[in-house]
Amino acid sequence: MKKNEVLVLEAFDTTLEGYGVTRHSDLVIFVRGLLKGEKARVKVIKTYKNYAIALIEELLVTSLKRVAPVCEYNLKCGGCCLGHLEYEEQLVLKKHYLESLLIKNGLDLAVKDTVASIPNLRFRNKIQVPVQNGKLGFYRAHSHDIVEAQDCKIQSKNAGAIIDFLRPHVINNLKLRHIIIKEAFKTGEIMVAFVSLAKEDEYLKTLALKLKDQFKMITSIIYSYKYQDDNVILGDEESILYGKDHIVDILEDLKFKISLKSFYQINPYVTPLLYEGALERIKDLESKNVLDLYSGIGTIALFAAKKAKSVLGVEIVKEAVLNAKENAKLNHIKNVDFVCEDAKDNLKKHLKGIDVVIVDPPRKGLHQDVVELLSKEGIKEIVYISCNPATLIRDIALFMERGYQADYLRGYDMFPHSKHIETLVVLSKLKTDKHTKVKLGMEEFDRN
């Protein structure tokens, strides 16, 4: 197989990254944008020992599942890699992906149908837009090149309008690295943040005043100063250029203060479905004490506190813990408390009297010390929410080796048209001492 070689290939599968899986002379070739059942003339652009990557030159047979792309930048920026596949089929594909990971890890578990996002466009309440080399837009897949997308269809119209207004004023700012926009869909409040390598920027201070006059829904403009030019998006110091240091949003009947550094789920249409799906799996929640690890600004903790006997949230980000405490007061909820600690520190102390543990860790999953301690302490119910199915299923296998069973597994489409999926698993402690033996497959093959 040589680079630039042209072949006619037919896809027998589609990956979650939007690549058609084909084969030529016993070599697997991944074709970007090709759907299962489609045939195309393709050009090989990269070759590796065990596989190759190709692009479509001419589509010869078209799948009935192919739809008009979500936008003109589909398959150009790194976001909507499934934007040319009909939405119902995206949900099926994500379910099959979870099933394949389970099989790979030797687990025989049933996966419920993926919960859809309604709507599946204009759902993002947060965007991070890089500024680089006179361009403002979104990163091309697997690169640091910027695609200058004029209107991203998964971001809100307000966010798009703000970016369009800012573009001519900031593209030549050599110190500016990112513009972050957070929007509270229920209250209409919007936060804009400039992340810069400059300690101060008088021009951006003046621009902030023009921005708030142009967009009356903006209630917070923040300047975030980065000490180093690295891959970390948020800065090290913050100052308020206009308004407050937070915005307020509403999920169901709960209000939440959201600061720049606070984690808040980006899809407000699916988030309540995810939390309700998690909490309704807990039997007799009214009589139980709950520990919420990686609790953020207290979203699921406060949802749980409306029914549970008590809830304790543990979170390492100081700003998020402050937000969580304020959110409890804002909602007049008194049976909940929050502490600022690493999830694995003092965990044994926090587990005293706990009936249910909820975890929503970062992409790397749970620290093995956390898995070990939860298992040793015999926590009867564990609710695991994850944005990374690979580490989630790795951890499920570890829990099953230690005497747990998975009672419920379901994907929630928090990120339509992308390769990402939020996953919910409910684990319960087996009553016998017989542990389940499973085959562990720790690494997920990255086809890209």
Short mmCIF file of N, CA and C in Angstrom, two decimals, residues 268-429:
data_model
loop_
_atom_site.label_atom_id
_atom_site.label_comp_id
_atom_site.label_asym_id
_atom_site.label_seq_id
_atom_site.Cartn_x
_atom_site.Cartn_y
_atom_site.Cartn_z
N PRO A 268 -28.27 21.15 28.07
CA PRO A 268 -29.30 21.27 29.12
C PRO A 268 -30.57 20.49 28.82
N TYR A 269 -30.69 19.95 27.60
CA TYR A 269 -31.87 19.15 27.26
C TYR A 269 -31.70 17.70 27.71
N VAL A 270 -30.48 17.19 27.67
CA VAL A 270 -30.22 15.79 28.04
C VAL A 270 -29.84 15.66 29.51
N THR A 271 -29.21 16.68 30.08
CA THR A 271 -28.73 16.59 31.46
C THR A 271 -29.80 16.17 32.46
N PRO A 272 -30.99 16.80 32.47
CA PRO A 272 -32.02 16.34 33.42
C PRO A 272 -32.43 14.89 33.19
N LEU A 273 -32.46 14.45 31.93
CA LEU A 273 -32.81 13.05 31.64
C LEU A 273 -31.76 12.11 32.21
N LEU A 274 -30.49 12.50 32.12
CA LEU A 274 -29.40 11.70 32.66
C LEU A 274 -29.50 11.60 34.18
N TYR A 275 -29.71 12.73 34.84
CA TYR A 275 -29.78 12.73 36.30
C TYR A 275 -31.01 11.98 36.81
N GLU A 276 -32.14 12.20 36.15
CA GLU A 276 -33.35 11.48 36.56
C GLU A 276 -33.19 9.98 36.32
N GLY A 277 -32.55 9.62 35.19
CA GLY A 277 -32.31 8.21 34.90
C GLY A 277 -31.43 7.56 35.94
N ALA A 278 -30.45 8.33 36.45
CA ALA A 278 -29.55 7.81 37.48
C ALA A 278 -30.27 7.63 38.81
N LEU A 279 -30.99 8.65 39.23
CA LEU A 279 -31.58 8.64 40.57
C LEU A 279 -32.76 7.69 40.68
N GLU A 280 -33.50 7.49 39.59
CA GLU A 280 -34.65 6.59 39.66
C GLU A 280 -34.24 5.13 39.75
N ARG A 281 -32.92 4.84 39.49
CA ARG A 281 -32.44 3.46 39.64
C ARG A 281 -32.11 3.12 41.09
N ILE A 282 -32.06 4.14 41.96
CA ILE A 282 -31.71 3.92 43.37
C ILE A 282 -32.98 3.61 44.16
N LYS A 283 -33.05 2.44 44.76
CA LYS A 283 -34.23 2.03 45.51
C LYS A 283 -34.28 2.73 46.87
N ASP A 284 -35.47 3.17 47.25
CA ASP A 284 -35.69 3.79 48.57
C ASP A 284 -34.70 4.92 48.83
N LEU A 285 -34.52 5.79 47.85
CA LEU A 285 -33.57 6.89 47.97
C LEU A 285 -33.88 7.78 49.17
N GLU A 286 -35.15 7.87 49.54
CA GLU A 286 -35.57 8.77 50.62
C GLU A 286 -34.92 8.41 51.95
N SER A 287 -34.53 7.16 52.11
CA SER A 287 -33.96 6.71 53.39
C SER A 287 -32.45 6.59 53.35
N LYS A 288 -31.80 7.08 52.27
CA LYS A 288 -30.38 6.79 52.09
C LYS A 288 -29.52 8.04 52.13
N ASN A 289 -28.26 7.82 52.59
CA ASN A 289 -27.23 8.86 52.60
C ASN A 289 -26.36 8.69 51.36
N VAL A 290 -26.14 9.77 50.64
CA VAL A 290 -25.47 9.71 49.34
C VAL A 290 -24.15 10.48 49.38
N LEU A 291 -23.11 9.90 48.78
CA LEU A 291 -21.83 10.58 48.58
C LEU A 291 -21.65 10.81 47.09
N ASP A 292 -21.43 12.07 46.71
CA ASP A 292 -21.24 12.44 45.31
C ASP A 292 -19.78 12.85 45.11
N LEU A 293 -19.01 11.98 44.43
CA LEU A 293 -17.61 12.29 44.15
C LEU A 293 -17.49 13.02 42.82
N TYR A 294 -16.56 13.98 42.74
CA TYR A 294 -16.40 14.83 41.56
C TYR A 294 -17.70 15.63 41.35
N SER A 295 -18.14 16.30 42.40
CA SER A 295 -19.49 16.87 42.44
C SER A 295 -19.66 18.19 41.70
N GLY A 296 -18.54 18.80 41.24
CA GLY A 296 -18.66 20.03 40.48
C GLY A 296 -19.39 21.12 41.23
N ILE A 297 -20.32 21.79 40.55
CA ILE A 297 -21.08 22.87 41.19
C ILE A 297 -22.33 22.34 41.90
N GLY A 298 -22.40 21.01 42.05
CA GLY A 298 -23.48 20.42 42.84
C GLY A 298 -24.73 20.06 42.08
N THR A 299 -24.64 19.92 40.76
CA THR A 299 -25.85 19.67 39.98
C THR A 299 -26.56 18.38 40.40
N ILE A 300 -25.90 17.23 40.21
CA ILE A 300 -26.59 15.98 40.55
C ILE A 300 -26.76 15.82 42.06
N ALA A 301 -25.86 16.41 42.85
CA ALA A 301 -26.00 16.35 44.30
C ALA A 301 -27.29 17.03 44.76
N LEU A 302 -27.61 18.17 44.16
CA LEU A 302 -28.83 18.88 44.54
C LEU A 302 -30.07 18.18 44.00
N PHE A 303 -29.96 17.57 42.80
CA PHE A 303 -31.07 16.75 42.32
C PHE A 303 -31.33 15.61 43.30
N ALA A 304 -30.25 14.96 43.77
CA ALA A 304 -30.38 13.84 44.70
C ALA A 304 -30.92 14.30 46.05
N ALA A 305 -30.49 15.47 46.50
CA ALA A 305 -30.86 15.96 47.83
C ALA A 305 -32.35 16.23 47.95
N LYS A 306 -33.03 16.43 46.82
CA LYS A 306 -34.48 16.66 46.88
C LYS A 306 -35.22 15.42 47.37
N LYS A 307 -34.58 14.23 47.24
CA LYS A 307 -35.23 12.99 47.65
C LYS A 307 -34.48 12.25 48.74
N ALA A 308 -33.14 12.34 48.75
CA ALA A 308 -32.33 11.54 49.66
C ALA A 308 -32.39 12.06 51.10
N LYS A 309 -31.96 11.20 52.02
CA LYS A 309 -31.88 11.60 53.43
C LYS A 309 -30.81 12.67 53.61
N SER A 310 -29.62 12.46 52.99
CA SER A 310 -28.55 13.45 53.03
C SER A 310 -27.61 13.22 51.85
N VAL A 311 -26.88 14.29 51.47
CA VAL A 311 -25.91 14.19 50.37
C VAL A 311 -24.65 14.96 50.76
N LEU A 312 -23.48 14.35 50.49
CA LEU A 312 -22.20 15.02 50.66
C LEU A 312 -21.49 15.02 49.31
N GLY A 313 -21.08 16.20 48.84
CA GLY A 313 -20.35 16.31 47.58
C GLY A 313 -18.87 16.57 47.82
N VAL A 314 -18.02 15.91 47.05
CA VAL A 314 -16.57 16.08 47.15
C VAL A 314 -16.05 16.54 45.79
N GLU A 315 -15.31 17.65 45.77
CA GLU A 315 -14.83 18.25 44.52
C GLU A 315 -13.49 18.94 44.78
N ILE A 316 -12.54 18.81 43.82
CA ILE A 316 -11.20 19.35 44.02
C ILE A 316 -11.07 20.81 43.58
N VAL A 317 -11.97 21.29 42.72
CA VAL A 317 -11.89 22.67 42.22
C VAL A 317 -12.56 23.61 43.21
N LYS A 318 -11.76 24.51 43.80
CA LYS A 318 -12.26 25.39 44.86
C LYS A 318 -13.43 26.24 44.41
N GLU A 319 -13.32 26.80 43.19
CA GLU A 319 -14.39 27.67 42.69
C GLU A 319 -15.70 26.91 42.54
N ALA A 320 -15.61 25.65 42.12
CA ALA A 320 -16.80 24.83 41.96
C ALA A 320 -17.46 24.53 43.31
N VAL A 321 -16.65 24.27 44.33
CA VAL A 321 -17.19 24.00 45.67
C VAL A 321 -17.91 25.23 46.21
N LEU A 322 -17.32 26.41 46.00
CA LEU A 322 -17.98 27.65 46.43
C LEU A 322 -19.31 27.82 45.71
N ASN A 323 -19.31 27.56 44.39
CA ASN A 323 -20.56 27.61 43.63
C ASN A 323 -21.58 26.62 44.19
N ALA A 324 -21.12 25.40 44.50
CA ALA A 324 -22.03 24.36 44.99
C ALA A 324 -22.68 24.77 46.31
N LYS A 325 -21.89 25.32 47.22
CA LYS A 325 -22.44 25.78 48.51
C LYS A 325 -23.45 26.90 48.28
N GLU A 326 -23.12 27.82 47.38
CA GLU A 326 -24.05 28.91 47.06
C GLU A 326 -25.32 28.37 46.42
N ASN A 327 -25.17 27.34 45.59
CA ASN A 327 -26.34 26.76 44.92
C ASN A 327 -27.27 26.08 45.90
N ALA A 328 -26.70 25.45 46.92
CA ALA A 328 -27.53 24.84 47.95
C ALA A 328 -28.36 25.90 48.67
N LYS A 329 -27.73 27.02 49.00
CA LYS A 329 -28.45 28.12 49.65
C LYS A 329 -29.48 28.74 48.72
N LEU A 330 -29.08 28.90 47.45
CA LEU A 330 -29.97 29.50 46.46
C LEU A 330 -31.25 28.71 46.31
N ASN A 331 -31.16 27.38 46.48
CA ASN A 331 -32.32 26.51 46.32
C ASN A 331 -32.94 26.07 47.64
N HIS A 332 -32.43 26.65 48.75
CA HIS A 332 -32.97 26.38 50.09
C HIS A 332 -32.94 24.88 50.42
N ILE A 333 -31.85 24.23 50.02
CA ILE A 333 -31.67 22.81 50.30
C ILE A 333 -30.66 22.68 51.45
N LYS A 334 -31.07 22.06 52.54
CA LYS A 334 -30.26 22.04 53.76
C LYS A 334 -29.65 20.67 54.07
N ASN A 335 -30.08 19.63 53.37
CA ASN A 335 -29.57 18.28 53.67
C ASN A 335 -28.39 17.91 52.76
N VAL A 336 -27.60 18.91 52.36
CA VAL A 336 -26.46 18.68 51.49
C VAL A 336 -25.29 19.53 51.95
N ASP A 337 -24.07 18.99 51.79
CA ASP A 337 -22.87 19.75 52.12
C ASP A 337 -21.80 19.40 51.08
N PHE A 338 -20.78 20.28 50.98
CA PHE A 338 -19.72 20.08 50.00
C PHE A 338 -18.37 20.34 50.64
N VAL A 339 -17.36 19.53 50.27
CA VAL A 339 -16.00 19.73 50.76
C VAL A 339 -15.06 19.80 49.56
N CYS A 340 -13.98 20.57 49.72
CA CYS A 340 -12.99 20.73 48.65
C CYS A 340 -11.82 19.80 48.92
N GLU A 341 -11.82 18.65 48.24
CA GLU A 341 -10.77 17.65 48.40
C GLU A 341 -10.64 16.83 47.12
N ASP A 342 -9.50 16.18 46.96
CA ASP A 342 -9.35 15.18 45.91
C ASP A 342 -10.23 13.99 46.30
N ALA A 343 -10.88 13.39 45.30
CA ALA A 343 -11.84 12.32 45.58
C ALA A 343 -11.23 11.15 46.35
N LYS A 344 -9.93 10.89 46.13
CA LYS A 344 -9.32 9.72 46.79
C LYS A 344 -8.78 10.04 48.18
N ASP A 345 -8.71 11.32 48.54
CA ASP A 345 -8.21 11.72 49.86
C ASP A 345 -9.33 11.66 50.89
N ASN A 346 -9.04 11.09 52.06
CA ASN A 346 -10.01 11.01 53.16
C ASN A 346 -11.30 10.30 52.76
N LEU A 347 -11.23 9.49 51.72
CA LEU A 347 -12.44 8.85 51.23
C LEU A 347 -13.05 7.91 52.26
N LYS A 348 -12.20 7.17 52.97
CA LYS A 348 -12.73 6.23 53.96
C LYS A 348 -13.54 6.95 55.02
N LYS A 349 -13.07 8.13 55.42
CA LYS A 349 -13.79 8.93 56.42
C LYS A 349 -15.17 9.33 55.89
N HIS A 350 -15.21 9.75 54.64
CA HIS A 350 -16.47 10.21 54.06
C HIS A 350 -17.46 9.08 53.82
N LEU A 351 -16.97 7.83 53.76
CA LEU A 351 -17.85 6.69 53.47
C LEU A 351 -18.64 6.20 54.68
N LYS A 352 -18.33 6.72 55.86
CA LYS A 352 -19.04 6.28 57.06
C LYS A 352 -20.53 6.64 56.96
N GLY A 353 -21.36 5.61 57.06
CA GLY A 353 -22.80 5.82 57.02
C GLY A 353 -23.38 6.03 55.63
N ILE A 354 -22.55 5.89 54.58
CA ILE A 354 -23.01 6.14 53.21
C ILE A 354 -23.65 4.88 52.62
N ASP A 355 -24.80 5.05 51.98
CA ASP A 355 -25.50 3.94 51.35
C ASP A 355 -25.26 3.88 49.84
N VAL A 356 -25.14 5.06 49.21
CA VAL A 356 -25.01 5.16 47.76
C VAL A 356 -23.88 6.11 47.42
N VAL A 357 -23.05 5.74 46.44
CA VAL A 357 -21.99 6.63 45.95
C VAL A 357 -22.26 6.94 44.48
N ILE A 358 -22.24 8.22 44.14
CA ILE A 358 -22.36 8.67 42.76
C ILE A 358 -21.00 9.19 42.32
N VAL A 359 -20.51 8.75 41.17
CA VAL A 359 -19.23 9.24 40.65
C VAL A 359 -19.41 9.75 39.23
N ASP A 360 -18.80 10.87 38.95
CA ASP A 360 -18.79 11.45 37.60
C ASP A 360 -17.38 11.99 37.36
N PRO A 361 -16.41 11.08 37.15
CA PRO A 361 -15.00 11.47 37.11
C PRO A 361 -14.60 12.09 35.77
N PRO A 362 -13.40 12.67 35.69
CA PRO A 362 -12.88 13.15 34.40
C PRO A 362 -12.62 11.98 33.46
N ARG A 363 -12.13 12.28 32.25
CA ARG A 363 -12.00 11.27 31.20
C ARG A 363 -11.10 10.09 31.59
N LYS A 364 -10.14 10.32 32.47
CA LYS A 364 -9.23 9.24 32.85
C LYS A 364 -9.89 8.21 33.75
N GLY A 365 -11.10 8.46 34.19
CA GLY A 365 -11.82 7.49 35.01
C GLY A 365 -11.44 7.55 36.47
N LEU A 366 -11.78 6.50 37.21
CA LEU A 366 -11.53 6.45 38.65
C LEU A 366 -10.09 6.02 38.95
N HIS A 367 -9.50 6.63 39.97
CA HIS A 367 -8.23 6.15 40.49
C HIS A 367 -8.47 4.78 41.10
N GLN A 368 -7.52 3.85 40.91
CA GLN A 368 -7.73 2.49 41.40
C GLN A 368 -7.91 2.45 42.91
N ASP A 369 -7.32 3.42 43.64
CA ASP A 369 -7.52 3.47 45.09
C ASP A 369 -9.00 3.69 45.43
N VAL A 370 -9.69 4.48 44.59
CA VAL A 370 -11.12 4.73 44.81
C VAL A 370 -11.91 3.45 44.59
N VAL A 371 -11.61 2.73 43.51
CA VAL A 371 -12.28 1.46 43.23
C VAL A 371 -12.07 0.49 44.38
N GLU A 372 -10.82 0.38 44.84
CA GLU A 372 -10.49 -0.55 45.92
C GLU A 372 -11.25 -0.23 47.20
N LEU A 373 -11.26 1.05 47.57
CA LEU A 373 -11.88 1.43 48.84
C LEU A 373 -13.40 1.29 48.80
N LEU A 374 -14.03 1.71 47.70
CA LEU A 374 -15.47 1.54 47.59
C LEU A 374 -15.86 0.08 47.69
N SER A 375 -15.03 -0.78 47.08
CA SER A 375 -15.30 -2.22 47.11
C SER A 375 -15.11 -2.79 48.51
N LYS A 376 -13.98 -2.44 49.15
CA LYS A 376 -13.68 -2.97 50.48
C LYS A 376 -14.71 -2.54 51.51
N GLU A 377 -15.19 -1.30 51.37
CA GLU A 377 -16.17 -0.79 52.34
C GLU A 377 -17.57 -1.35 52.07
N GLY A 378 -17.70 -2.07 50.95
CA GLY A 378 -18.97 -2.74 50.67
C GLY A 378 -20.12 -1.81 50.34
N ILE A 379 -19.83 -0.69 49.69
CA ILE A 379 -20.90 0.22 49.27
C ILE A 379 -21.89 -0.55 48.40
N LYS A 380 -23.15 -0.54 48.78
CA LYS A 380 -24.13 -1.42 48.13
C LYS A 380 -24.52 -0.94 46.74
N GLU A 381 -24.58 0.38 46.54
CA GLU A 381 -24.99 0.90 45.24
C GLU A 381 -24.02 1.98 44.76
N ILE A 382 -23.58 1.87 43.51
CA ILE A 382 -22.69 2.86 42.91
C ILE A 382 -23.30 3.30 41.59
N VAL A 383 -23.49 4.60 41.45
CA VAL A 383 -23.99 5.19 40.20
C VAL A 383 -22.80 5.85 39.51
N TYR A 384 -22.47 5.37 38.32
CA TYR A 384 -21.27 5.82 37.62
C TYR A 384 -21.69 6.53 36.33
N ILE A 385 -21.36 7.82 36.23
CA ILE A 385 -21.61 8.62 35.03
C ILE A 385 -20.26 8.94 34.40
N SER A 386 -20.14 8.75 33.09
CA SER A 386 -18.84 8.91 32.45
C SER A 386 -18.96 9.55 31.07
N CYS A 387 -17.96 10.37 30.73
CA CYS A 387 -17.86 10.94 29.39
C CYS A 387 -16.88 10.15 28.53
N ASN A 388 -16.30 9.08 29.08
CA ASN A 388 -15.32 8.26 28.35
C ASN A 388 -15.65 6.78 28.53
N PRO A 389 -16.38 6.18 27.57
CA PRO A 389 -16.79 4.77 27.71
C PRO A 389 -15.63 3.81 27.92
N ALA A 390 -14.46 4.10 27.35
CA ALA A 390 -13.32 3.18 27.47
C ALA A 390 -12.88 3.03 28.92
N THR A 391 -12.69 4.15 29.63
CA THR A 391 -12.28 4.06 31.03
C THR A 391 -13.43 3.62 31.92
N LEU A 392 -14.65 3.97 31.56
CA LEU A 392 -15.82 3.51 32.30
C LEU A 392 -15.88 1.99 32.32
N ILE A 393 -15.79 1.38 31.16
CA ILE A 393 -15.92 -0.07 31.07
C ILE A 393 -14.72 -0.77 31.69
N ARG A 394 -13.55 -0.16 31.60
CA ARG A 394 -12.39 -0.67 32.35
C ARG A 394 -12.72 -0.74 33.84
N ASP A 395 -13.33 0.35 34.37
CA ASP A 395 -13.64 0.40 35.80
C ASP A 395 -14.77 -0.54 36.17
N ILE A 396 -15.76 -0.71 35.27
CA ILE A 396 -16.83 -1.68 35.53
C ILE A 396 -16.22 -3.07 35.73
N ALA A 397 -15.27 -3.43 34.87
CA ALA A 397 -14.62 -4.73 34.99
C ALA A 397 -13.93 -4.88 36.33
N LEU A 398 -13.27 -3.81 36.79
CA LEU A 398 -12.60 -3.85 38.09
C LEU A 398 -13.60 -4.04 39.22
N PHE A 399 -14.74 -3.36 39.15
CA PHE A 399 -15.77 -3.52 40.19
C PHE A 399 -16.35 -4.93 40.15
N MET A 400 -16.56 -5.47 38.97
CA MET A 400 -17.12 -6.82 38.87
C MET A 400 -16.17 -7.86 39.42
N GLU A 401 -14.88 -7.64 39.25
CA GLU A 401 -13.89 -8.55 39.86
C GLU A 401 -13.96 -8.51 41.38
N ARG A 402 -14.49 -7.41 41.90
CA ARG A 402 -14.53 -7.22 43.35
C ARG A 402 -15.93 -7.40 43.93
N GLY A 403 -16.77 -8.12 43.19
CA GLY A 403 -18.05 -8.53 43.77
C GLY A 403 -19.25 -7.68 43.43
N TYR A 404 -19.18 -6.91 42.34
CA TYR A 404 -20.32 -6.10 41.93
C TYR A 404 -20.93 -6.64 40.64
N GLN A 405 -22.19 -6.29 40.43
CA GLN A 405 -22.84 -6.57 39.16
C GLN A 405 -23.38 -5.26 38.57
N ALA A 406 -23.41 -5.19 37.25
CA ALA A 406 -23.94 -4.01 36.58
C ALA A 406 -25.41 -4.25 36.28
N ASP A 407 -26.27 -3.46 36.90
CA ASP A 407 -27.72 -3.64 36.76
C ASP A 407 -28.31 -2.82 35.62
N TYR A 408 -27.57 -1.81 35.16
CA TYR A 408 -28.15 -0.89 34.17
C TYR A 408 -27.01 -0.19 33.45
N LEU A 409 -27.10 -0.15 32.11
CA LEU A 409 -26.08 0.52 31.32
C LEU A 409 -26.77 1.21 30.13
N ARG A 410 -26.56 2.51 30.01
CA ARG A 410 -27.25 3.25 28.95
C ARG A 410 -26.44 4.47 28.54
N GLY A 411 -26.44 4.73 27.23
CA GLY A 411 -25.81 5.93 26.71
C GLY A 411 -26.80 7.07 26.60
N TYR A 412 -26.33 8.27 26.87
CA TYR A 412 -27.13 9.49 26.73
C TYR A 412 -26.42 10.40 25.74
N ASP A 413 -27.12 10.81 24.69
CA ASP A 413 -26.46 11.55 23.61
C ASP A 413 -26.33 13.03 23.96
N MET A 414 -25.38 13.30 24.84
CA MET A 414 -25.10 14.66 25.26
C MET A 414 -24.45 15.47 24.14
N PHE A 415 -23.83 14.77 23.17
CA PHE A 415 -23.04 15.43 22.13
C PHE A 415 -23.44 14.94 20.74
N PRO A 416 -24.66 15.27 20.26
CA PRO A 416 -25.10 14.81 18.94
C PRO A 416 -24.12 15.17 17.83
N HIS A 417 -24.05 14.28 16.84
CA HIS A 417 -23.25 14.44 15.62
C HIS A 417 -21.75 14.27 15.85
N SER A 418 -21.34 14.06 17.11
CA SER A 418 -19.93 13.86 17.42
C SER A 418 -19.69 12.41 17.83
N LYS A 419 -18.42 12.07 18.07
CA LYS A 419 -18.06 10.72 18.50
C LYS A 419 -18.28 10.50 19.99
N HIS A 420 -18.63 11.55 20.71
CA HIS A 420 -18.71 11.47 22.17
C HIS A 420 -20.08 10.99 22.64
N ILE A 421 -20.07 10.36 23.81
CA ILE A 421 -21.31 9.90 24.42
C ILE A 421 -21.16 9.87 25.94
N GLU A 422 -22.19 10.30 26.62
CA GLU A 422 -22.24 10.21 28.08
C GLU A 422 -22.89 8.88 28.43
N THR A 423 -22.35 8.18 29.42
CA THR A 423 -22.84 6.84 29.73
C THR A 423 -23.15 6.71 31.22
N LEU A 424 -24.26 6.05 31.49
CA LEU A 424 -24.70 5.81 32.87
C LEU A 424 -24.66 4.32 33.16
N VAL A 425 -24.04 3.95 34.29
CA VAL A 425 -24.02 2.57 34.76
C VAL A 425 -24.41 2.56 36.23
N VAL A 426 -25.26 1.62 36.60
CA VAL A 426 -25.64 1.43 38.00
C VAL A 426 -25.11 0.08 38.45
N LEU A 427 -24.28 0.08 39.50
CA LEU A 427 -23.66 -1.13 40.03
C LEU A 427 -24.22 -1.46 41.41
N SER A 428 -24.37 -2.74 41.69
CA SER A 428 -24.81 -3.15 43.03
C SER A 428 -23.91 -4.27 43.54
N LYS A 429 -23.74 -4.30 44.85
CA LYS A 429 -22.88 -5.31 45.48
C LYS A 429 -23.60 -6.65 45.53
#
